[in-house]
Amino acid sequence: MILLWEAKMKGLLVLLAVSVAVFAKESFVGDQVLRITAKSETELVLLKELSQLEHLKLDFWTEPVEESLPVDIRVPFHSLQPVRAFLAYHEIHYNIMIEDLQALVDMEQREMINTRAPEPRSTDDFDYANYHTLSEINSFIDLLVRENPNLVSKVVIGQSYEGRALNVLKFSTGANRPGLWIDTGIHSREWVTQASGTWFAKKIVTGYGTDAALTAILDKFDIFLEIVTNPDGFQYTHSSNRMWRKTRKPNSGSSCVGVDPNRNWDAGFGGSGSSNSPCSETYRGPYAHSEPEVKAIVDFVKSHGNLKAFVSIHSYSQMLLYPYGYTRTPCKDQAELHELAKKAVTDLKSLYGTSYKYGSIITTIYQASGGTIDWTYDQGIKYSYTFELRDTGLYGFLLPARQIIPTAEETWLALMAIMEHTKNNS
Amino acid sequence: MNWFCFVWTVLFSMVWQCPAAPSTPSPTAPGSTAQDEVECPSNCVLLIYSNRSTSEAQDPLVMTSTELNPDHYEAQRAAHAVRYYLNTLYGTPFRQLSFSKVHQARTEDLGEAGMKYLLEISVKDSLNKSSEKLCSAEVVYPRGETQQPPKVQISCAASLQLNTSAEEEDFYKRYSAADSAVSGKDIPDSYGHVDPEMVPFWKLAGVASTFIMLNESNENTLYNLAQVAKITQLESQNGQLRLEYVVLLHDMISQEIIRWKMLVSWSPAEGVKVSDTQLLPKCHCKPPTP
């Protein structure tokens, strides 16, 4: 207990020293801090005399007040010899508390720098191989824009139910271009998708001007990327429930919260493949586009009017899916979308051997009504796809962070296949 | 001057230790996965999860005797039922069975007796990653209003029988010690991390969960183990390691996370046995009113 107090006192005193050093820019090289506990009135008087010797420039951290209370003295390097001689002559016992004050100050300085919360100062410092919080991702977005003002801008397309900005990154090299849309994180527990989204953002800025295929795409199209499409849900997965999927809007007349944003779109809304119970994970909502997170995208798509591809990214299952989810009637571009999906998953597999299934939503995974890409396809955005990223169930939503970058890298190849085909056929 | 104040503050905080912020959700937070017992705060409501609702949510499957696309969901769900079955028979903390591919699939409508799925699948053994076995399997889903497990048969069952490994014996001995009291929660954690020492317990949860998953399977379900919420080792009995688990199962079709409590016993000789399974209700909590 005493030791702890002493350690803390020492720490406090060092703190004082450092603050003095910082303020006065003084050096403590070779200085020592001696601790003396006077055993008699005589010794106490001697210590008081010592403190009067101005030329020694002694710095008493605690004053000689009474016997048995320790007296701490910072002795500058040049005064060490005379002070030690003085103490030895009078047989005053002392301990060396700090052997080299400057060394200790330096060490504390270094520790201070290391324990400061590592806020990346550039998107080159951002840790893509890890999962991040909502505020870290929003900081990343602002950093990316600041670093690439001629290529990247932030478009706020609306607000979530709880008032969070719905941020979309716009990558553009010229005005009045057709657009390609990518969203991640519409289901908040699918963490590998938001993480991949940040990687995609960085990939685009580093690839423009260096990667011929990407540069050709960006010279014709704008890319829109919404990384955290469901920020309220995402915040909730960090603060309360890692397995939260839906939005966080309360449902009137129910104690259950949230709507499945991928059942809330006006495409086969209300049909089989979604639930009418607010407590269900696939609750469709009271009406189509009831969720502000969905409505914001709907409004953006309609007002933009010239999107040519729309990719909505989920996890898990390792699938690449095209419309429809709400009906077994094949979409009219089924053959082309199927062929393109085949090429995209082949490219994806080429990197790490990851196998994807592909096909329409309703045949491949399940019936789902009110889904995103059914709506975007019926709006005329032909190249509408949904990804289900890694894995196939071993880790599921809890994909280890070490798999983020490999997942993002392989998925990027599939995205490039889709974007290139869109470019060559629009 | 501001920088000086910052330096001071940071150094100050190093001297006086601040309590570390909790890294997992507080056990009393609503809807937290760290809960095992049903402790809902008073502004919440307990809901018994009913998986009957999933069959309303999907159009009824319409087929008599049909050739199936082996990559599509009908065949895939049946293949998962085979996976659950194989693990109930042969799974251990160090051995799990799965399938890499469905090669062929068709159905036979047995009328009152149910719907039969016939599959050709490649079975993967975690102990022998390089070779896969091509097996024929049959899954019969009974008809009826209440949930009944499918009946599964597989041609290569006998060839999957294996002797106990040294790894299993070592693990068993180590945790059979009288004072062994393993416990844990949230495995994997939010970031997908599993402590190396907990990996066999995680795998054991996966195997034990297949008992529940098989029981709960029908043509409209597809289960995976999402997370181990809680694990508590109990006193060994009759030479069996005994653990109480609370697991979160994810059903792909309804997208629900379903909480189950179960008692698992295992020894190399007896294999995995599951008893006292209990479906835990879900907490639904309204957010605090502003």
XYZ file of C-alpha atoms in Angstrom:
716
model
C 0.000 0.000 0.000
C 2.773 2.385 1.009
C 4.775 1.280 -2.000
C 1.868 2.047 -4.255
C 1.517 5.464 -2.698
C 5.210 6.005 -3.073
C 5.092 4.944 -6.658
C 2.236 7.284 -7.297
C 3.997 10.099 -5.497
C 7.064 9.405 -7.552
C 4.932 9.437 -10.609
C 3.326 12.680 -9.599
C 6.660 14.240 -8.919
C 8.002 13.095 -12.257
C 4.898 14.543 -13.750
C 5.684 17.808 -12.095
C 9.216 17.590 -13.364
C 8.108 16.869 -16.884
C 5.581 19.637 -16.869
C 8.217 21.998 -15.621
C 10.529 20.683 -18.284
C 7.918 21.124 -20.948
C 7.123 24.599 -19.806
C 10.638 25.769 -19.062
C 12.408 23.524 -21.562
C 14.958 22.566 -18.922
C 17.280 19.573 -19.057
C 17.730 17.074 -16.212
C 20.616 15.082 -17.602
C 22.511 13.392 -14.782
C 20.345 14.933 -12.068
C 19.391 12.691 -9.193
C 16.580 12.730 -6.678
C 17.714 11.828 -3.200
C 15.412 10.912 -0.347
C 16.491 11.688 3.190
C 14.571 10.897 6.346
C 15.990 12.968 9.192
C 16.480 10.852 12.311
C 17.026 13.705 14.751
C 16.436 17.389 15.282
C 20.130 17.925 14.480
C 19.777 16.311 11.072
C 16.692 18.344 10.354
C 18.548 21.580 11.075
C 21.389 20.474 8.787
C 18.973 19.800 5.951
C 17.450 23.237 6.392
C 20.920 24.735 6.175
C 21.548 22.760 3.005
C 18.450 24.235 1.457
C 19.842 27.725 2.015
C 22.901 27.088 -0.135
C 21.711 28.870 -3.236
C 24.734 28.128 -5.377
C 23.933 24.402 -5.272
C 20.587 25.081 -6.965
C 18.939 22.314 -5.003
C 15.281 21.704 -5.727
C 13.466 20.486 -2.622
C 10.401 18.529 -3.714
C 9.403 18.187 -0.119
C 10.605 20.536 2.589
C 12.417 19.482 5.765
C 9.538 19.942 8.183
C 9.867 17.326 10.854
C 11.684 14.127 11.649
C 10.407 10.905 10.090
C 8.912 12.685 7.116
C 11.011 11.975 4.026
C 12.652 14.910 2.290
C 13.063 14.592 -1.461
C 15.725 16.714 -3.133
C 16.450 17.058 -6.812
C 20.190 17.539 -6.970
C 21.523 18.956 -10.245
C 24.387 16.960 -11.696
C 27.028 19.538 -10.828
C 25.982 19.639 -7.196
C 25.982 15.906 -6.629
C 29.569 15.656 -5.375
C 29.360 18.425 -2.749
C 25.922 17.294 -1.547
C 26.986 13.687 -1.146
C 30.127 14.825 0.635
C 28.027 16.949 2.974
C 25.645 14.117 3.773
C 28.474 11.635 4.297
C 30.380 13.977 6.625
C 27.279 14.431 8.819
C 26.409 10.746 8.550
C 23.021 11.514 7.176
C 21.581 8.459 5.495
C 19.977 8.881 2.061
C 18.422 6.817 -0.757
C 18.750 7.502 -4.439
C 15.141 7.671 -5.594
C 15.898 8.564 -9.180
C 19.322 7.923 -10.611
C 18.943 9.893 -13.798
C 15.966 12.142 -13.960
C 16.294 12.934 -17.648
C 16.242 9.245 -18.554
C 13.018 8.823 -16.631
C 11.488 11.885 -18.203
C 12.434 10.616 -21.664
C 10.879 7.241 -20.963
C 7.658 8.786 -19.731
C 7.552 10.959 -22.848
C 7.889 7.899 -25.057
C 5.170 6.075 -23.159
C 2.914 9.056 -23.456
C 3.229 9.028 -27.217
C 2.508 5.298 -27.363
C -0.529 5.303 -25.110
C -2.200 8.156 -26.936
C -5.205 6.757 -28.799
C -3.838 6.020 -32.259
C -5.897 8.245 -34.523
C -4.592 7.690 -38.007
C -3.236 10.883 -39.454
C -3.722 9.679 -42.990
C -5.640 6.948 -44.737
C -2.258 5.278 -45.244
C -2.128 4.761 -41.462
C -5.656 3.371 -41.251
C -5.763 -0.249 -40.125
C -7.675 -1.999 -42.904
C -7.071 -5.382 -41.288
C -9.279 -4.582 -38.352
C -12.858 -3.787 -37.493
C -13.686 -0.191 -36.639
C -16.277 1.879 -34.853
C -18.727 4.193 -36.536
C -16.778 7.297 -35.550
C -13.517 5.798 -36.828
C -15.103 5.085 -40.184
C -16.593 8.568 -40.382
C -13.169 10.039 -39.588
C -11.690 7.857 -42.315
C -14.258 9.188 -44.774
C -13.392 12.786 -43.983
C -9.653 12.056 -44.166
C -10.032 10.394 -47.562
C -11.907 13.382 -48.929
C -9.329 15.805 -47.530
C -6.477 13.818 -49.075
C -8.098 13.510 -52.500
C -10.102 16.695 -53.045
C -10.067 16.376 -56.813
C -11.385 12.849 -56.866
C -13.475 12.283 -53.758
C -16.336 14.158 -52.155
C -18.796 13.282 -49.403
C -22.487 13.393 -50.198
C -24.860 13.260 -47.236
C -27.986 11.672 -48.671
C -30.078 11.854 -45.511
C -30.254 11.021 -41.832
C -30.825 7.772 -40.026
C -33.733 7.399 -37.600
C -31.464 8.360 -34.694
C -30.157 11.365 -36.587
C -26.866 10.077 -37.927
C -25.586 11.287 -41.266
C -25.950 8.859 -44.155
C -22.578 9.409 -45.823
C -21.864 8.471 -49.420
C -18.426 8.820 -50.984
C -18.518 10.086 -54.535
C -15.530 9.298 -56.752
C -15.713 11.485 -59.828
C -13.354 12.749 -62.510
C -15.833 14.873 -64.417
C -19.343 16.287 -64.479
C -22.637 14.741 -65.610
C -21.406 11.193 -65.641
C -23.491 8.024 -65.277
C -22.966 6.320 -61.942
C -22.149 2.986 -60.315
C -23.416 2.373 -56.783
C -21.948 0.154 -54.063
C -23.310 -0.135 -50.526
C -22.052 -2.114 -47.547
C -23.403 -2.543 -44.030
C -27.117 -2.350 -44.716
C -27.388 -5.219 -42.227
C -25.340 -3.986 -39.334
C -24.045 -7.312 -37.973
C -22.353 -8.143 -41.280
C -19.136 -6.448 -40.184
C -16.874 -7.755 -42.935
C -18.925 -5.663 -45.384
C -18.326 -2.238 -43.790
C -14.688 -3.223 -43.325
C -14.443 -4.170 -46.995
C -16.124 -0.894 -47.917
C -13.313 1.123 -46.344
C -10.791 -0.999 -48.241
C -12.674 -0.417 -51.518
C -12.608 3.344 -50.899
C -8.856 3.343 -50.490
C -8.439 0.997 -53.448
C -10.269 3.410 -55.702
C -8.103 6.389 -54.809
C -4.862 4.468 -55.108
C -5.973 2.793 -58.324
C -7.016 5.896 -60.191
C -4.142 6.786 -62.466
C -2.239 3.581 -61.759
C -4.693 0.802 -62.585
C -5.641 1.052 -66.249
C -8.979 -0.750 -65.976
C -10.147 1.247 -62.969
C -8.970 4.509 -64.525
C -10.947 3.742 -67.681
C -14.044 3.125 -65.576
C -13.621 6.334 -63.588
C -13.084 8.318 -66.769
C -16.606 7.386 -67.832
C -18.514 6.803 -64.597
C -18.846 8.171 -61.098
C -18.642 5.599 -58.314
C -20.856 6.073 -55.254
C -19.953 4.126 -52.140
C -22.036 4.060 -48.965
C -19.930 2.282 -46.373
C -22.225 2.356 -43.329
C -25.671 2.115 -44.834
C -27.296 1.398 -41.460
C -25.374 3.524 -38.931
C -27.881 3.184 -36.080
C -27.731 -0.586 -36.322
C -23.960 -0.487 -36.623
C -23.608 1.631 -33.500
C -25.889 -0.823 -31.715
C -23.718 -3.798 -32.709
C -20.830 -2.047 -30.961
C -22.667 -0.844 -27.892
C -25.244 -3.509 -27.125
C -25.883 -6.447 -29.422
C -23.330 -7.733 -31.901
C -26.033 -9.719 -33.673
C -28.320 -6.761 -34.488
C -29.453 -6.768 -38.114
C -32.232 -4.246 -38.607
C -32.667 -0.503 -38.280
C -33.326 0.957 -34.829
C -36.657 2.591 -35.409
C -39.265 1.670 -32.781
C -42.474 0.095 -34.008
C -45.675 1.593 -32.685
C -47.797 -0.818 -30.734
C -44.883 -3.160 -30.198
C -41.998 -3.455 -27.819
C -39.871 -4.744 -30.663
C -37.527 -2.393 -32.476
C -36.370 -2.150 -36.028
C -37.194 -2.977 -39.617
C -35.243 -5.201 -41.992
C -33.904 -2.649 -44.489
C -33.612 -5.378 -47.114
C -37.348 -6.142 -46.990
C -38.489 -2.522 -46.951
C -38.188 -1.692 -50.657
C -41.113 -1.257 -52.984
C -40.664 -4.455 -54.975
C -43.104 -7.219 -54.183
C -43.491 -5.423 -50.860
C -45.602 -7.368 -48.387
C -45.362 -10.690 -50.180
C -44.028 -13.991 -48.966
C -40.394 -13.777 -48.034
C -40.765 -11.081 -45.406
C -42.571 -10.872 -42.097
C -45.351 -8.630 -40.836
C -44.210 -9.025 -37.237
C -42.111 -6.180 -35.780
C -40.307 -8.740 -33.635
C -39.059 -10.627 -36.650
C -35.604 -10.192 -38.162
C -37.238 -9.952 -41.587
C -39.948 -7.463 -40.598
C -40.817 -5.497 -43.700
C -41.912 -2.335 -41.941
C -45.300 -0.589 -41.870
C -45.008 0.429 -45.535
C -42.452 0.443 -48.326
C -39.575 2.924 -47.798
C -40.741 3.590 -44.244
C -37.119 3.523 -43.078
C -35.190 6.788 -43.590
C -32.065 4.765 -44.410
C -33.912 3.171 -47.323
C -35.811 6.304 -48.370
C -32.570 8.249 -48.614
C -31.199 5.818 -51.195
C -34.501 5.699 -53.051
C -34.513 9.493 -53.313
C -30.872 9.549 -54.367
C -31.377 6.943 -57.082
C -34.440 8.691 -58.469
C -32.909 12.150 -58.461
C -29.630 10.942 -59.955
C -31.547 9.220 -62.693
C -28.478 7.778 -64.389
C -27.127 4.900 -62.360
C -26.069 1.939 -64.487
C -25.066 -0.573 -61.830
C -26.161 -1.121 -58.248
C -24.354 -3.530 -55.918
C -25.538 -4.164 -52.372
C -23.136 -6.104 -50.198
C -24.026 -8.513 -47.393
C -22.515 -11.463 -45.574
C -22.392 -14.432 -45.138
C -22.815 -17.347 -47.592
C -20.398 -16.691 -50.459
C -22.917 -15.961 -53.160
C -23.392 -13.500 -56.000
C -27.073 -12.943 -56.629
C -29.197 -11.095 -59.167
C -32.965 -10.345 -59.222
C -35.552 -11.455 -58.376
C -36.060 -12.429 -54.771
C -39.784 -11.869 -54.617
C -40.889 -13.908 -57.613
C -39.814 -16.967 -59.542
C -40.486 -15.186 -62.810
C -37.002 -14.745 -64.303
C -35.933 -11.160 -64.845
C -35.703 -10.230 -68.523
C -31.911 -9.884 -68.460
C -31.446 -13.178 -66.649
C -29.143 -14.714 -69.254
C -26.748 -11.765 -69.353
C -26.738 -11.297 -65.579
C -26.077 -15.006 -65.123
C -23.121 -14.961 -67.504
C -21.669 -11.847 -65.897
C -22.084 -13.393 -62.439
C -20.205 -16.440 -63.657
C -17.306 -14.282 -64.853
C -17.284 -12.261 -61.645
C -17.110 -15.303 -59.354
C -14.442 -16.869 -61.552
C -12.331 -13.727 -61.146
C -13.038 -13.729 -57.421
C -11.974 -17.348 -57.085
C -8.722 -16.741 -58.956
C -7.190 -14.927 -56.005
C -7.549 -17.253 -53.021
C -9.672 -20.138 -54.319
C -12.837 -18.935 -52.573
C -15.901 -20.604 -54.107
C -19.081 -18.636 -54.671
C -22.471 -19.858 -55.817
C -24.437 -17.594 -58.111
C -27.927 -17.222 -59.453
C -31.144 -15.372 -58.791
C -31.993 -14.668 -55.166
C -35.135 -16.769 -55.088
C -33.603 -19.880 -56.574
C -30.226 -19.724 -54.890
C -30.827 -18.632 -51.311
C -34.502 -18.048 -50.472
C -37.574 -16.097 -51.298
C -37.219 -12.506 -50.128
C -39.741 -9.764 -50.880
C -39.126 -6.033 -50.723
C -35.421 -6.428 -51.443
C -33.035 -3.720 -52.564
C -31.897 -4.988 -55.926
C -35.384 -6.079 -57.003
C -36.370 -2.439 -56.673
C -33.262 -1.013 -58.329
C -33.605 -3.474 -61.207
C -37.242 -2.515 -61.728
C -36.105 1.132 -61.756
C -34.101 0.260 -64.848
C -30.690 -0.326 -63.297
C -29.894 -3.469 -65.210
C -26.694 -4.521 -63.441
C -28.183 -4.968 -60.010
C -26.368 -7.501 -57.825
C -26.202 -8.596 -54.216
C -23.107 -10.158 -52.730
C -22.991 -12.443 -49.735
C -19.350 -12.375 -48.656
C -17.312 -14.857 -46.579
C -17.716 -17.289 -44.994
C -20.130 -20.217 -45.336
C -21.028 -20.555 -41.662
C -17.960 -21.518 -39.647
C -17.542 -18.010 -38.258
C -20.566 -16.501 -39.995
C -21.068 -12.906 -38.905
C -18.042 -13.108 -36.596
C -15.473 -13.374 -39.375
C -11.940 -13.060 -37.980
C -10.337 -9.696 -38.708
C -7.424 -11.396 -40.473
C -9.861 -12.342 -43.247
C -10.991 -8.773 -43.936
C -8.335 -7.870 -46.477
C -8.388 -11.187 -48.379
C -12.181 -10.909 -48.546
C -12.027 -7.321 -49.776
C -9.311 -8.128 -52.328
C -11.161 -11.039 -53.913
C -14.503 -9.232 -53.851
C -12.890 -6.285 -55.588
C -12.053 -8.494 -58.565
C -15.726 -9.421 -58.885
C -16.756 -5.771 -58.567
C -14.289 -4.836 -61.294
C -15.787 -7.486 -63.583
C -19.246 -6.036 -63.013
C -18.115 -2.425 -63.434
C -16.134 -3.197 -66.579
C -18.996 -5.036 -68.178
C -21.289 -2.140 -67.290
C -18.859 0.275 -68.905
C -18.616 -1.803 -72.079
C -22.363 -2.203 -72.353
C -23.741 1.189 -71.386
C -0.374 26.457 -23.751
C -3.065 24.027 -24.871
C -0.434 21.436 -25.719
C 1.031 21.769 -22.273
C -2.361 21.141 -20.725
C -2.822 18.100 -22.923
C 0.566 16.691 -21.915
C -0.284 17.290 -18.281
C -3.629 15.586 -18.602
C -2.191 12.555 -20.346
C 0.642 12.183 -17.839
C -1.781 12.702 -14.988
C -3.966 9.921 -16.252
C -0.963 7.607 -16.377
C -0.328 8.128 -12.689
C -3.899 7.643 -11.600
C -5.194 4.578 -13.357
C -8.619 5.038 -14.849
C -10.794 1.944 -14.824
C -10.652 0.257 -18.205
C -13.756 0.642 -20.337
C -15.574 -2.660 -20.726
C -14.835 -4.301 -24.047
C -17.871 -6.523 -24.165
C -21.426 -5.327 -23.766
C -22.531 -4.994 -20.182
C -24.549 -7.987 -19.049
C -27.454 -5.784 -18.140
C -27.651 -4.043 -21.492
C -30.823 -4.962 -23.311
C -30.471 -7.542 -25.996
C -26.884 -8.259 -25.086
C -25.415 -11.498 -26.308
C -23.555 -11.774 -23.018
C -26.784 -12.699 -21.255
C -27.416 -16.335 -20.683
C -30.257 -16.481 -18.203
C -33.240 -14.557 -19.313
C -32.636 -11.339 -17.500
C -34.667 -8.753 -19.269
C -34.886 -5.285 -17.805
C -38.361 -4.227 -16.810
C -39.052 -2.168 -19.912
C -38.621 -5.268 -22.049
C -40.789 -8.109 -23.072
C -39.961 -11.781 -23.307
C -40.853 -13.444 -26.531
C -40.700 -17.155 -27.070
C -39.170 -17.636 -30.471
C -41.416 -19.657 -32.697
C -39.895 -21.107 -35.803
C -43.279 -22.071 -37.094
C -43.562 -18.511 -38.361
C -40.920 -19.202 -40.984
C -43.226 -21.474 -42.928
C -45.741 -18.633 -43.242
C -43.028 -16.367 -44.489
C -42.180 -18.545 -47.494
C -44.353 -19.749 -50.327
C -44.900 -23.482 -49.864
C -42.489 -25.605 -51.857
C -44.265 -27.230 -54.737
C -42.777 -30.403 -56.042
C -43.546 -34.076 -56.519
C -40.593 -36.006 -57.814
C -38.077 -33.649 -59.259
C -34.492 -33.280 -60.271
C -33.006 -30.418 -58.244
C -30.253 -27.963 -59.039
C -27.638 -29.169 -56.551
C -26.403 -25.607 -55.917
C -29.819 -24.197 -55.116
C -31.267 -23.955 -51.676
C -33.523 -26.999 -51.578
C -30.621 -29.396 -52.056
C -28.331 -27.294 -49.882
C -30.662 -27.348 -46.894
C -30.999 -31.113 -47.125
C -27.200 -31.419 -47.338
C -26.909 -29.423 -44.119
C -29.273 -31.879 -42.444
C -26.850 -34.618 -43.492
C -24.000 -32.542 -42.042
C -25.811 -32.246 -38.697
C -26.506 -35.977 -38.674
C -22.887 -36.931 -39.390
C -21.629 -34.730 -36.573
C -24.059 -36.189 -34.061
C -22.523 -39.554 -34.885
C -18.856 -38.789 -35.347
C -18.154 -35.225 -34.256
C -15.657 -34.516 -31.461
C -13.841 -31.422 -30.228
C -11.126 -32.370 -32.708
C -13.152 -33.712 -35.586
C -15.973 -32.146 -37.537
C -17.640 -33.281 -40.719
C -19.031 -31.097 -43.441
C -19.752 -31.251 -47.147
C -17.936 -29.455 -49.917
C -20.402 -29.940 -52.730
C -23.707 -31.433 -53.698
C -23.249 -33.174 -57.027
C -26.732 -34.412 -57.655
C -30.052 -34.023 -55.957
C -33.631 -35.068 -56.479
C -36.773 -35.456 -54.489
C -39.382 -38.142 -54.098
C -42.754 -37.211 -52.710
C -43.695 -39.952 -50.268
C -47.146 -38.497 -49.657
C -48.168 -38.913 -46.031
C -44.739 -40.242 -45.141
C -43.059 -36.978 -46.107
C -40.662 -35.584 -48.694
C -37.531 -37.537 -49.473
C -34.363 -35.867 -50.746
C -31.744 -38.052 -52.451
C -28.289 -36.508 -52.602
C -24.834 -37.262 -53.908
C -22.483 -35.237 -51.766
C -18.781 -34.924 -51.088
C -18.153 -35.261 -47.369
C -15.195 -33.439 -45.829
C -13.470 -34.610 -42.684
C -11.549 -32.014 -40.700
C -9.059 -34.713 -39.727
C -8.225 -35.531 -43.310
C -8.491 -32.340 -45.299
C -6.949 -33.646 -48.487
C -9.431 -36.370 -49.295
C -13.194 -36.173 -49.639
C -15.657 -39.058 -49.697
C -18.412 -39.215 -52.270
C -21.504 -40.432 -50.450
C -25.155 -41.051 -51.199
C -27.551 -39.705 -48.632
C -31.276 -39.655 -48.021
C -33.166 -37.099 -45.987
C -36.865 -37.618 -45.268
C -38.716 -34.616 -43.881
C -41.947 -35.745 -42.202
C -45.202 -33.969 -42.950
C -47.224 -32.392 -40.182
C -48.020 -29.312 -38.196
C -45.453 -29.778 -35.452
C -41.700 -29.820 -35.895
C -40.204 -33.268 -36.199
C -36.629 -34.009 -37.153
C -35.834 -35.395 -40.586
C -34.635 -38.967 -40.858
C -31.180 -39.213 -42.412
C -29.285 -42.112 -43.912
C -25.893 -42.037 -45.551
C -24.058 -44.716 -47.496
C -20.540 -44.049 -46.281
C -21.358 -43.954 -42.555
C -19.342 -47.031 -41.654
C -16.247 -45.772 -43.455
C -16.299 -42.588 -41.387
C -15.793 -44.461 -38.127
C -12.388 -43.607 -36.661
C -10.320 -44.421 -33.595
C -9.769 -41.875 -30.876
C -6.809 -39.616 -31.521
C -4.002 -38.847 -29.104
C -5.075 -35.210 -29.152
C -8.525 -36.175 -27.915
C -7.102 -38.322 -25.139
C -4.773 -35.547 -23.948
C -7.562 -33.005 -23.963
C -9.884 -35.370 -22.145
C -7.302 -36.159 -19.451
C -6.395 -32.529 -18.948
C -9.952 -31.373 -18.391
C -11.016 -34.451 -16.415
C -8.895 -33.223 -13.520
C -11.016 -32.768 -10.408
C -10.358 -29.054 -10.156
C -10.963 -28.301 -13.819
C -13.519 -25.508 -14.104
C -13.443 -24.121 -17.600
C -15.685 -21.189 -18.299
C -16.021 -18.602 -21.005
C -18.356 -16.362 -22.930
C -18.791 -14.796 -26.356
C -16.763 -17.259 -28.405
C -15.751 -16.143 -30.976
C -15.735 -12.542 -29.755
C -17.098 -9.648 -31.793
C -13.924 -9.578 -33.877
C -13.964 -13.290 -34.712
C -11.204 -14.123 -32.261
C -11.096 -17.424 -30.375
C -8.513 -17.961 -27.640
C -6.398 -20.938 -28.756
C -7.160 -22.756 -25.506
C -10.891 -22.390 -26.102
C -10.876 -23.695 -29.677
C -11.747 -27.318 -28.779
C -14.593 -26.075 -26.578
C -15.839 -23.962 -29.454
C -15.651 -26.944 -31.795
C -17.410 -29.087 -29.213
C -20.202 -26.506 -29.110
C -20.445 -26.777 -32.880
C -20.796 -30.546 -32.719
C -23.255 -30.471 -29.821
C -25.341 -27.822 -31.586
C -25.882 -30.206 -34.488
C -28.086 -32.310 -32.206
C -30.385 -29.331 -31.765
C -30.073 -28.248 -35.385
C -31.040 -31.683 -36.631
C -34.046 -31.765 -34.307
C -35.162 -28.359 -35.487
C -34.548 -28.844 -39.209
C -37.251 -28.768 -41.820
C -37.352 -27.737 -45.462
C -37.453 -24.069 -44.429
C -34.480 -23.896 -42.098
C -30.698 -23.719 -42.407
C -28.747 -23.499 -39.171
C -25.218 -22.482 -38.272
C -23.632 -21.887 -34.895
C -23.333 -18.098 -34.640
C -21.616 -17.822 -31.270
C -21.096 -19.565 -27.952
C -22.704 -17.186 -25.466
C -21.611 -18.990 -22.340
C -19.777 -22.120 -21.315
C -19.475 -23.567 -17.818
C -17.759 -26.798 -16.967
C -19.655 -28.983 -14.521
C -18.334 -31.833 -12.436
C -17.443 -34.870 -14.512
C -19.751 -37.823 -14.073
C -19.244 -41.448 -15.071
C -16.029 -40.552 -16.835
C -17.723 -37.936 -19.021
C -16.623 -34.325 -19.284
C -19.725 -32.254 -18.691
C -20.326 -28.705 -19.825
C -23.297 -26.429 -19.800
C -23.502 -24.304 -22.926
C -25.635 -21.404 -24.042
C -25.330 -21.138 -27.814
C -26.675 -18.735 -30.408
C -27.879 -20.475 -33.550
C -28.422 -18.516 -36.745
C -31.218 -19.639 -39.064
C -30.427 -18.360 -42.548
C -34.045 -18.344 -43.779
C -35.732 -16.460 -40.959
C -32.448 -14.681 -40.094
C -33.247 -15.216 -36.443
C -30.658 -15.695 -33.733
C -32.021 -18.423 -31.504
C -30.688 -19.031 -28.012
C -30.399 -22.555 -26.697
C -29.107 -23.894 -23.432
C -27.804 -27.459 -23.420
C -25.933 -29.926 -21.315
C -23.098 -31.596 -23.196
C -21.169 -34.619 -22.094
C -18.220 -36.127 -23.914
C -15.508 -38.670 -23.605
C -13.364 -40.207 -26.321
C -15.032 -43.540 -25.696
C -18.658 -42.381 -25.573
C -18.554 -39.496 -28.043
C -20.689 -36.369 -27.736
C -24.058 -36.557 -25.997
C -26.512 -33.705 -25.579
C -29.298 -33.469 -23.042
C -31.485 -30.948 -21.224
C -31.829 -28.717 -24.259
C -33.832 -25.617 -23.525
C -35.000 -22.946 -25.920
C -34.376 -19.565 -24.311
C -36.759 -16.695 -24.924
C -35.593 -13.573 -26.675
C -35.528 -10.171 -25.045
C -37.173 -7.385 -26.946
C -36.444 -4.010 -25.492
C -37.808 -0.646 -26.467
C -35.122 2.017 -26.545
C -35.297 4.570 -23.726
C -37.776 7.322 -24.567
C -36.009 10.667 -25.052
